[in-house]
């Protein structure tokens, strides 16, 4: 919900509250209880925003009813204590009047005011939930926009001209040498470009396409690596047609090729989907001069997309001085 709309709701509610609790009783019915109507207004105002800013954000959980009940109880107790302090302590001290007859015990006062507190607490809770829902919806829209921007960026930079130029040079050398690897390399490049121009436009693609991109990328990168045998890939895919958001696994592999040490160590990649739960494990060793974090914008974008698309995912990243490890699990059964 936009801030102006939320502000309008607050102003509207308190305007109606003011009319209903003070203006009408005093100027229409002339009840003559202005002091207590003002204390009720003050208490309701304090309790409303206490519940709005502190209780609902911390205690309201649709999956944990006991927390919501606990939060409601705290708000009710807070309302009663504030009103009791104002009406039964301050007013008698300064004005010599109180709302309840002398000798009224606190237990009676408490239960009698539960009803009076419900309106403010209920409306406050509704307003806060509207705000939370609006913020989540706005965040989803922003992340969706970021995803689209990331996909467009991927079309322009992930398969960058420098990479294509080097790959074509390598393929040219293979063709010149009449190597049997030339045709497979051209095919891998074609697969990679096809993925980039078509599949990134979709919200979801099949798991085998995402892995196919990783395979093509790996085969092409092997052309520039002296010891390609250091790259070990273990795939155990039983459900290749499971749906997954595109470019979700690839950034981790690209990161490994960009910052990895392939002179002596290479990297290890394991992908499986047992029980339709994707398990992606990647270990690569950093170059000697790479001692700082290698988690770039691409990986940060993946983290945000995982949070919104797969909120129950498990992602553990170990970024030490010598190695970078990604351990990711995603439940794809509902996709």
mmCIF file of C-alpha atoms in Angstrom:
data_model
loop_
_atom_site.group_PDB
_atom_site.id
_atom_site.type_symbol
_atom_site.label_atom_id
_atom_site.label_comp_id
_atom_site.label_asym_id
_atom_site.label_seq_id
_atom_site.Cartn_x
_atom_site.Cartn_y
_atom_site.Cartn_z
ATOM 1 C CA UNK A 1 0.000 0.000 0.000
ATOM 2 C CA UNK A 2 1.414 3.386 -0.933
ATOM 3 C CA UNK A 3 2.314 5.690 1.924
ATOM 4 C CA UNK A 4 -0.259 8.312 0.928
ATOM 5 C CA UNK A 5 -3.043 5.749 0.851
ATOM 6 C CA UNK A 6 -2.023 4.341 4.229
ATOM 7 C CA UNK A 7 -1.860 7.853 5.689
ATOM 8 C CA UNK A 8 -5.344 8.575 4.333
ATOM 9 C CA UNK A 9 -6.709 5.459 6.067
ATOM 10 C CA UNK A 10 -5.197 6.527 9.367
ATOM 11 C CA UNK A 11 -6.554 10.048 9.087
ATOM 12 C CA UNK A 12 -9.990 8.760 8.074
ATOM 13 C CA UNK A 13 -10.134 6.264 10.943
ATOM 14 C CA UNK A 14 -9.140 8.766 13.615
ATOM 15 C CA UNK A 15 -11.509 11.366 12.203
ATOM 16 C CA UNK A 16 -14.391 8.882 12.514
ATOM 17 C CA UNK A 17 -13.152 7.863 15.961
ATOM 18 C CA UNK A 18 -13.073 11.497 17.084
ATOM 19 C CA UNK A 19 -16.589 12.069 15.794
ATOM 20 C CA UNK A 20 -17.950 8.914 17.395
ATOM 21 C CA UNK A 21 -16.291 9.224 20.818
ATOM 22 C CA UNK A 22 -16.177 12.986 21.487
ATOM 23 C CA UNK A 23 -18.034 15.217 19.025
ATOM 24 C CA UNK A 24 -21.331 13.329 18.865
ATOM 25 C CA UNK A 25 -21.518 12.430 22.610
ATOM 26 C CA UNK A 26 -20.588 15.934 23.748
ATOM 27 C CA UNK A 27 -22.178 18.226 21.172
ATOM 28 C CA UNK A 28 -25.196 16.147 20.155
ATOM 29 C CA UNK A 29 -26.138 14.129 23.223
ATOM 30 C CA UNK A 30 -24.306 16.407 25.716
ATOM 31 C CA UNK A 31 -23.339 13.587 28.042
ATOM 32 C CA UNK A 32 -20.781 15.671 29.892
ATOM 33 C CA UNK A 33 -18.051 13.042 30.187
ATOM 34 C CA UNK A 34 -15.428 14.917 28.176
ATOM 35 C CA UNK A 35 -12.549 13.991 30.549
ATOM 36 C CA UNK A 36 -13.153 10.267 30.202
ATOM 37 C CA UNK A 37 -13.821 10.484 26.479
ATOM 38 C CA UNK A 38 -10.474 12.231 26.080
ATOM 39 C CA UNK A 39 -8.695 9.604 28.165
ATOM 40 C CA UNK A 40 -10.333 6.881 26.048
ATOM 41 C CA UNK A 41 -9.167 8.656 22.891
ATOM 42 C CA UNK A 42 -5.638 9.021 24.263
ATOM 43 C CA UNK A 43 -5.465 5.408 25.410
ATOM 44 C CA UNK A 44 -6.840 4.134 22.102
ATOM 45 C CA UNK A 45 -4.311 6.229 20.182
ATOM 46 C CA UNK A 46 -1.353 4.933 22.200
ATOM 47 C CA UNK A 47 -2.553 1.325 22.110
ATOM 48 C CA UNK A 48 -3.320 1.504 18.372
ATOM 49 C CA UNK A 49 0.222 2.447 17.393
ATOM 50 C CA UNK A 50 1.824 0.215 20.009
ATOM 51 C CA UNK A 51 0.024 -2.692 18.382
ATOM 52 C CA UNK A 52 0.707 -1.348 14.873
ATOM 53 C CA UNK A 53 4.460 -0.825 15.200
ATOM 54 C CA UNK A 54 5.505 -3.406 17.779
ATOM 55 C CA UNK A 55 3.026 -6.209 18.368
ATOM 56 C CA UNK A 56 1.709 -7.247 14.945
ATOM 57 C CA UNK A 57 5.089 -7.230 13.135
ATOM 58 C CA UNK A 58 6.595 -9.414 15.865
ATOM 59 C CA UNK A 59 3.764 -11.695 16.889
ATOM 60 C CA UNK A 60 1.372 -12.126 13.986
ATOM 61 C CA UNK A 61 2.084 -15.385 12.199
ATOM 62 C CA UNK A 62 -0.699 -17.170 10.335
ATOM 63 C CA UNK A 63 1.077 -20.484 10.896
ATOM 64 C CA UNK A 64 1.514 -19.927 14.650
ATOM 65 C CA UNK A 65 -1.835 -19.041 16.154
ATOM 66 C CA UNK A 66 -0.454 -19.061 19.677
ATOM 67 C CA UNK A 67 1.827 -16.130 18.831
ATOM 68 C CA UNK A 68 -1.104 -14.093 17.503
ATOM 69 C CA UNK A 69 -3.088 -14.828 20.678
ATOM 70 C CA UNK A 70 -0.071 -13.860 22.772
ATOM 71 C CA UNK A 71 0.286 -10.598 20.860
ATOM 72 C CA UNK A 72 -3.430 -9.847 21.263
ATOM 73 C CA UNK A 73 -3.191 -10.478 25.003
ATOM 74 C CA UNK A 74 -0.215 -8.137 25.310
ATOM 75 C CA UNK A 75 -2.060 -5.380 23.446
ATOM 76 C CA UNK A 76 -5.188 -5.761 25.575
ATOM 77 C CA UNK A 77 -3.137 -5.698 28.777
ATOM 78 C CA UNK A 78 -1.247 -2.655 27.550
ATOM 79 C CA UNK A 79 -4.517 -0.843 26.794
ATOM 80 C CA UNK A 80 -5.970 -1.604 30.212
ATOM 81 C CA UNK A 81 -2.818 -0.581 32.077
ATOM 82 C CA UNK A 82 -2.515 2.708 30.196
ATOM 83 C CA UNK A 83 -6.177 3.584 30.703
ATOM 84 C CA UNK A 84 -6.103 2.545 34.348
ATOM 85 C CA UNK A 85 -3.037 4.685 34.966
ATOM 86 C CA UNK A 86 -4.619 7.715 33.291
ATOM 87 C CA UNK A 87 -8.150 7.391 34.701
ATOM 88 C CA UNK A 88 -7.563 5.852 38.098
ATOM 89 C CA UNK A 89 -4.215 7.397 39.025
ATOM 90 C CA UNK A 90 -3.622 10.677 37.177
ATOM 91 C CA UNK A 91 -7.188 11.998 37.049
ATOM 92 C CA UNK A 92 -7.886 11.424 40.765
ATOM 93 C CA UNK A 93 -4.534 12.991 41.628
ATOM 94 C CA UNK A 94 -4.923 16.141 39.489
ATOM 95 C CA UNK A 95 -8.707 16.563 39.136
ATOM 96 C CA UNK A 96 -10.096 14.493 41.956
ATOM 97 C CA UNK A 97 -12.284 12.364 39.675
ATOM 98 C CA UNK A 98 -12.177 8.802 38.384
ATOM 99 C CA UNK A 99 -14.134 6.847 35.794
ATOM 100 C CA UNK A 100 -15.047 3.959 38.104
ATOM 101 C CA UNK A 101 -16.540 4.043 41.609
ATOM 102 C CA UNK A 102 -14.078 4.073 44.461
ATOM 103 C CA UNK A 103 -13.146 0.593 45.559
ATOM 104 C CA UNK A 104 -13.456 -0.988 42.108
ATOM 105 C CA UNK A 105 -10.873 -3.745 41.981
ATOM 106 C CA UNK A 106 -8.425 -4.057 39.114
ATOM 107 C CA UNK A 107 -9.792 -7.430 38.006
ATOM 108 C CA UNK A 108 -13.206 -5.935 37.295
ATOM 109 C CA UNK A 109 -11.593 -2.936 35.581
ATOM 110 C CA UNK A 110 -9.497 -5.247 33.415
ATOM 111 C CA UNK A 111 -12.340 -7.412 32.145
ATOM 112 C CA UNK A 112 -14.647 -4.439 31.697
ATOM 113 C CA UNK A 113 -12.114 -2.770 29.398
ATOM 114 C CA UNK A 114 -11.372 -5.778 27.192
ATOM 115 C CA UNK A 115 -14.344 -4.811 25.034
ATOM 116 C CA UNK A 116 -13.181 -1.191 24.823
ATOM 117 C CA UNK A 117 -9.728 -2.251 23.658
ATOM 118 C CA UNK A 118 -10.861 -4.606 20.892
ATOM 119 C CA UNK A 119 -11.782 -1.920 18.340
ATOM 120 C CA UNK A 120 -8.407 -0.195 18.385
ATOM 121 C CA UNK A 121 -6.494 -3.478 18.392
ATOM 122 C CA UNK A 122 -8.534 -5.004 15.576
ATOM 123 C CA UNK A 123 -8.348 -1.956 13.281
ATOM 124 C CA UNK A 124 -4.660 -1.517 14.079
ATOM 125 C CA UNK A 125 -4.000 -5.163 13.197
ATOM 126 C CA UNK A 126 -5.903 -4.866 9.914
ATOM 127 C CA UNK A 127 -4.009 -1.702 8.946
ATOM 128 C CA UNK A 128 -0.662 -3.275 9.811
ATOM 129 C CA UNK A 129 -1.433 -6.442 7.832
ATOM 130 C CA UNK A 130 -2.426 -4.316 4.849
ATOM 131 C CA UNK A 131 0.892 -2.524 5.142
ATOM 132 C CA UNK A 132 2.875 -5.765 5.430
ATOM 133 C CA UNK A 133 1.023 -7.352 2.513
ATOM 134 C CA UNK A 134 1.511 -4.231 0.404
ATOM 135 C CA UNK A 135 5.232 -4.128 1.168
ATOM 136 C CA UNK A 136 5.602 -7.818 0.300
ATOM 137 C CA UNK A 137 3.676 -7.341 -2.922
ATOM 138 C CA UNK A 138 5.782 -4.329 -3.822
ATOM 139 C CA UNK A 139 8.931 -6.299 -3.034
ATOM 140 C CA UNK A 140 7.742 -9.143 -5.276
ATOM 141 C CA UNK A 141 7.170 -6.666 -8.092
ATOM 142 C CA UNK A 142 10.609 -5.142 -7.581
ATOM 143 C CA UNK A 143 12.269 -8.563 -7.553
ATOM 144 C CA UNK A 144 10.340 -9.551 -10.674
ATOM 145 C CA UNK A 145 11.598 -6.401 -12.334
ATOM 146 C CA UNK A 146 15.122 -7.126 -11.136
ATOM 147 C CA UNK A 147 14.821 -10.615 -12.581
ATOM 148 C CA UNK A 148 13.806 -9.211 -15.955
ATOM 149 C CA UNK A 149 16.634 -6.695 -15.829
ATOM 150 C CA UNK A 150 19.054 -9.451 -14.874
ATOM 151 C CA UNK A 151 17.854 -11.546 -17.795
ATOM 152 C CA UNK A 152 18.306 -8.645 -20.193
ATOM 153 C CA UNK A 153 21.732 -8.019 -18.720
ATOM 154 C CA UNK A 154 22.527 -11.688 -19.166
ATOM 155 C CA UNK A 155 21.666 -11.438 -22.844
ATOM 156 C CA UNK A 156 24.156 -8.599 -23.205
ATOM 157 C CA UNK A 157 26.945 -9.497 -20.802
ATOM 158 C CA UNK A 158 26.776 -13.079 -19.605
ATOM 159 C CA UNK A 159 27.639 -14.301 -23.082
ATOM 160 C CA UNK A 160 29.910 -11.373 -23.671
ATOM 161 C CA UNK A 161 31.758 -10.658 -26.934
ATOM 162 C CA UNK A 162 35.118 -11.351 -25.299
ATOM 163 C CA UNK A 163 34.029 -14.849 -24.317
ATOM 164 C CA UNK A 164 32.564 -15.537 -27.766
ATOM 165 C CA UNK A 165 35.691 -14.166 -29.466
ATOM 166 C CA UNK A 166 37.996 -16.403 -27.427
ATOM 167 C CA UNK A 167 35.734 -19.399 -27.978
ATOM 168 C CA UNK A 168 35.645 -18.844 -31.732
ATOM 169 C CA UNK A 169 39.432 -18.524 -31.752
ATOM 170 C CA UNK A 170 39.698 -21.811 -29.923
ATOM 171 C CA UNK A 171 37.247 -23.446 -32.331
ATOM 172 C CA UNK A 172 39.177 -21.981 -35.280
ATOM 173 C CA UNK A 173 42.357 -23.568 -33.936
ATOM 174 C CA UNK A 174 40.566 -26.899 -33.595
ATOM 175 C CA UNK A 175 39.251 -26.670 -37.162
ATOM 176 C CA UNK A 176 42.699 -25.700 -38.460
ATOM 177 C CA UNK A 177 44.187 -28.698 -36.668
ATOM 178 C CA UNK A 178 41.329 -30.854 -37.994
ATOM 179 C CA UNK A 179 40.555 -31.843 -34.440
ATOM 180 C CA UNK A 180 37.585 -34.071 -33.724
ATOM 181 C CA UNK A 181 36.632 -31.590 -30.997
ATOM 182 C CA UNK A 182 35.793 -28.804 -33.449
ATOM 183 C CA UNK A 183 32.255 -29.871 -34.388
ATOM 184 C CA UNK A 184 31.209 -30.644 -30.773
ATOM 185 C CA UNK A 185 32.572 -27.246 -29.722
ATOM 186 C CA UNK A 186 30.499 -25.477 -32.405
ATOM 187 C CA UNK A 187 27.447 -27.420 -31.268
ATOM 188 C CA UNK A 188 28.018 -26.441 -27.634
ATOM 189 C CA UNK A 189 28.339 -22.782 -28.593
ATOM 190 C CA UNK A 190 25.107 -23.018 -30.565
ATOM 191 C CA UNK A 191 23.322 -24.576 -27.590
ATOM 192 C CA UNK A 192 24.593 -21.856 -25.300
ATOM 193 C CA UNK A 193 23.475 -19.053 -27.614
ATOM 194 C CA UNK A 194 20.110 -20.709 -28.176
ATOM 195 C CA UNK A 195 19.522 -20.839 -24.439
ATOM 196 C CA UNK A 196 20.463 -17.207 -24.050
ATOM 197 C CA UNK A 197 18.143 -15.948 -26.776
ATOM 198 C CA UNK A 198 15.068 -18.075 -26.047
ATOM 199 C CA UNK A 199 14.917 -19.690 -22.638
ATOM 200 C CA UNK A 200 15.773 -16.601 -20.608
ATOM 201 C CA UNK A 201 12.520 -15.012 -21.775
ATOM 202 C CA UNK A 202 10.502 -17.668 -19.897
ATOM 203 C CA UNK A 203 9.581 -17.663 -16.214
ATOM 204 C CA UNK A 204 10.417 -21.365 -15.900
ATOM 205 C CA UNK A 205 12.279 -23.908 -18.002
ATOM 206 C CA UNK A 206 12.955 -27.615 -17.617
ATOM 207 C CA UNK A 207 15.783 -28.661 -15.359
ATOM 208 C CA UNK A 208 17.600 -30.423 -18.185
ATOM 209 C CA UNK A 209 17.816 -27.132 -20.119
ATOM 210 C CA UNK A 210 19.410 -25.344 -17.186
ATOM 211 C CA UNK A 211 21.881 -28.194 -16.776
ATOM 212 C CA UNK A 212 22.379 -28.291 -20.548
ATOM 213 C CA UNK A 213 23.541 -24.691 -20.425
ATOM 214 C CA UNK A 214 26.002 -25.589 -17.667
ATOM 215 C CA UNK A 215 27.269 -28.500 -19.769
ATOM 216 C CA UNK A 216 27.765 -26.282 -22.828
ATOM 217 C CA UNK A 217 29.469 -23.602 -20.779
ATOM 218 C CA UNK A 218 31.753 -26.172 -19.175
ATOM 219 C CA UNK A 219 32.730 -27.776 -22.478
ATOM 220 C CA UNK A 220 33.590 -24.420 -23.996
ATOM 221 C CA UNK A 221 35.577 -23.322 -20.953
ATOM 222 C CA UNK A 222 37.557 -26.563 -21.123
ATOM 223 C CA UNK A 223 38.986 -25.376 -24.441
ATOM 224 C CA UNK A 224 41.016 -22.712 -22.648
ATOM 225 C CA UNK A 225 42.015 -24.787 -19.636
ATOM 226 C CA UNK A 226 45.286 -26.701 -19.661
ATOM 227 C CA UNK A 227 44.045 -29.411 -17.336
ATOM 228 C CA UNK A 228 40.353 -29.953 -18.147
ATOM 229 C CA UNK A 229 40.489 -33.277 -16.352
ATOM 230 C CA UNK A 230 40.545 -31.310 -13.099
ATOM 231 C CA UNK A 231 36.902 -30.418 -13.713
ATOM 232 C CA UNK A 232 34.717 -33.163 -12.278
ATOM 233 C CA UNK A 233 30.950 -33.177 -12.800
ATOM 234 C CA UNK A 234 28.626 -35.728 -11.265
ATOM 235 C CA UNK A 235 25.002 -35.597 -12.437
ATOM 236 C CA UNK A 236 22.200 -37.793 -11.170
ATOM 237 C CA UNK A 237 19.035 -36.407 -12.756
ATOM 238 C CA UNK A 238 15.944 -38.560 -12.514
ATOM 239 C CA UNK A 239 13.358 -35.886 -13.341
ATOM 240 C CA UNK A 240 14.753 -33.806 -16.216
ATOM 241 C CA UNK A 241 11.405 -32.095 -16.899
ATOM 242 C CA UNK A 242 11.076 -30.483 -13.471
ATOM 243 C CA UNK A 243 10.466 -26.747 -13.810
ATOM 244 C CA UNK A 244 13.047 -24.287 -12.540
ATOM 245 C CA UNK A 245 13.610 -20.572 -12.938
ATOM 246 C CA UNK A 246 16.238 -19.978 -15.654
ATOM 247 C CA UNK A 247 19.744 -18.755 -14.871
ATOM 248 C CA UNK A 248 19.438 -19.873 -11.251
ATOM 249 C CA UNK A 249 22.361 -22.306 -11.135
ATOM 250 C CA UNK A 250 24.476 -20.910 -13.939
ATOM 251 C CA UNK A 251 25.857 -17.839 -12.078
ATOM 252 C CA UNK A 252 27.544 -20.108 -9.533
ATOM 253 C CA UNK A 253 29.294 -22.036 -12.325
ATOM 254 C CA UNK A 254 30.272 -18.829 -14.130
ATOM 255 C CA UNK A 255 31.675 -17.538 -10.861
ATOM 256 C CA UNK A 256 33.773 -20.681 -10.500
ATOM 257 C CA UNK A 257 35.254 -20.348 -13.988
ATOM 258 C CA UNK A 258 35.910 -16.661 -13.510
ATOM 259 C CA UNK A 259 37.703 -16.899 -10.172
ATOM 260 C CA UNK A 260 38.779 -20.539 -9.969
ATOM 261 C CA UNK A 261 42.266 -21.995 -9.972
ATOM 262 C CA UNK A 262 42.478 -24.489 -12.865
ATOM 263 C CA UNK A 263 46.225 -24.906 -12.926
ATOM 264 C CA UNK A 264 46.370 -27.477 -10.185
ATOM 265 C CA UNK A 265 42.945 -27.925 -8.618
ATOM 266 C CA UNK A 266 39.938 -27.194 -10.864
ATOM 267 C CA UNK A 267 36.493 -27.651 -9.398
ATOM 268 C CA UNK A 268 33.918 -30.261 -8.384
ATOM 269 C CA UNK A 269 30.240 -30.051 -9.365
ATOM 270 C CA UNK A 270 27.452 -32.376 -8.202
ATOM 271 C CA UNK A 271 23.799 -32.107 -9.282
ATOM 272 C CA UNK A 272 20.995 -34.464 -8.273
ATOM 273 C CA UNK A 273 17.215 -34.361 -7.929
ATOM 274 C CA UNK A 274 16.364 -37.233 -5.637
ATOM 275 C CA UNK A 275 12.685 -37.113 -4.599
ATOM 276 C CA UNK A 276 12.373 -34.039 -6.822
ATOM 277 C CA UNK A 277 14.573 -32.047 -4.446
ATOM 278 C CA UNK A 278 17.354 -30.391 -6.404
ATOM 279 C CA UNK A 279 20.758 -30.608 -4.736
ATOM 280 C CA UNK A 280 23.443 -28.424 -6.282
ATOM 281 C CA UNK A 281 26.948 -28.651 -4.829
ATOM 282 C CA UNK A 282 29.915 -26.773 -6.246
ATOM 283 C CA UNK A 283 33.460 -26.572 -4.909
ATOM 284 C CA UNK A 284 36.137 -24.505 -6.613
ATOM 285 C CA UNK A 285 39.512 -23.318 -5.414
ATOM 286 C CA UNK A 286 40.436 -19.669 -5.734
ATOM 287 C CA UNK A 287 43.360 -18.284 -7.605
ATOM 288 C CA UNK A 288 46.315 -17.402 -5.414
ATOM 289 C CA UNK A 289 45.710 -13.668 -5.830
ATOM 290 C CA UNK A 290 41.990 -14.028 -5.087
ATOM 291 C CA UNK A 291 41.800 -13.825 -1.293
ATOM 292 C CA UNK A 292 38.699 -11.670 -0.962
ATOM 293 C CA UNK A 293 35.045 -12.454 -1.537
ATOM 294 C CA UNK A 294 34.094 -13.566 -5.040
ATOM 295 C CA UNK A 295 30.332 -13.298 -4.548
ATOM 296 C CA UNK A 296 29.327 -10.751 -7.152
ATOM 297 C CA UNK A 297 26.149 -9.092 -8.380
ATOM 298 C CA UNK A 298 25.021 -12.225 -10.219
ATOM 299 C CA UNK A 299 25.059 -14.359 -7.076
ATOM 300 C CA UNK A 300 23.362 -11.621 -5.038
ATOM 301 C CA UNK A 301 20.610 -11.537 -7.629
ATOM 302 C CA UNK A 302 20.243 -15.315 -7.418
ATOM 303 C CA UNK A 303 19.861 -15.068 -3.629
ATOM 304 C CA UNK A 304 17.025 -12.571 -3.975
ATOM 305 C CA UNK A 305 15.284 -14.676 -6.604
ATOM 306 C CA UNK A 306 15.607 -17.766 -4.416
ATOM 307 C CA UNK A 307 14.011 -15.922 -1.506
ATOM 308 C CA UNK A 308 10.932 -14.979 -3.499
ATOM 309 C CA UNK A 309 10.565 -18.018 -5.763
ATOM 310 C CA UNK A 310 11.696 -20.747 -3.375
ATOM 311 C CA UNK A 311 11.275 -19.392 0.183
ATOM 312 C CA UNK A 312 11.968 -22.827 1.702
ATOM 313 C CA UNK A 313 15.262 -23.333 -0.115
ATOM 314 C CA UNK A 314 18.495 -23.992 1.750
ATOM 315 C CA UNK A 315 21.596 -22.184 0.560
ATOM 316 C CA UNK A 316 24.941 -22.442 2.313
ATOM 317 C CA UNK A 317 27.914 -20.568 0.888
ATOM 318 C CA UNK A 318 31.399 -21.001 2.282
ATOM 319 C CA UNK A 319 33.750 -18.296 1.099
ATOM 320 C CA UNK A 320 37.193 -18.853 2.622
ATOM 321 C CA UNK A 321 40.638 -17.654 1.577
ATOM 322 C CA UNK A 322 41.309 -20.688 -0.594
ATOM 323 C CA UNK A 323 37.941 -22.065 -1.687
ATOM 324 C CA UNK A 324 34.393 -21.173 -2.569
ATOM 325 C CA UNK A 325 31.658 -23.733 -1.818
ATOM 326 C CA UNK A 326 27.987 -23.576 -2.774
ATOM 327 C CA UNK A 327 25.528 -26.064 -1.284
ATOM 328 C CA UNK A 328 21.986 -25.426 -2.521
ATOM 329 C CA UNK A 329 18.785 -27.446 -2.050
ATOM 330 C CA UNK A 330 15.471 -26.550 -3.712
ATOM 331 C CA UNK A 331 12.217 -28.468 -3.430
ATOM 332 C CA UNK A 332 10.861 -28.588 -6.998
ATOM 333 C CA UNK A 333 7.879 -30.834 -6.269
ATOM 334 C CA UNK A 334 5.364 -27.985 -6.377
ATOM 335 C CA UNK A 335 6.686 -26.389 -9.539
#
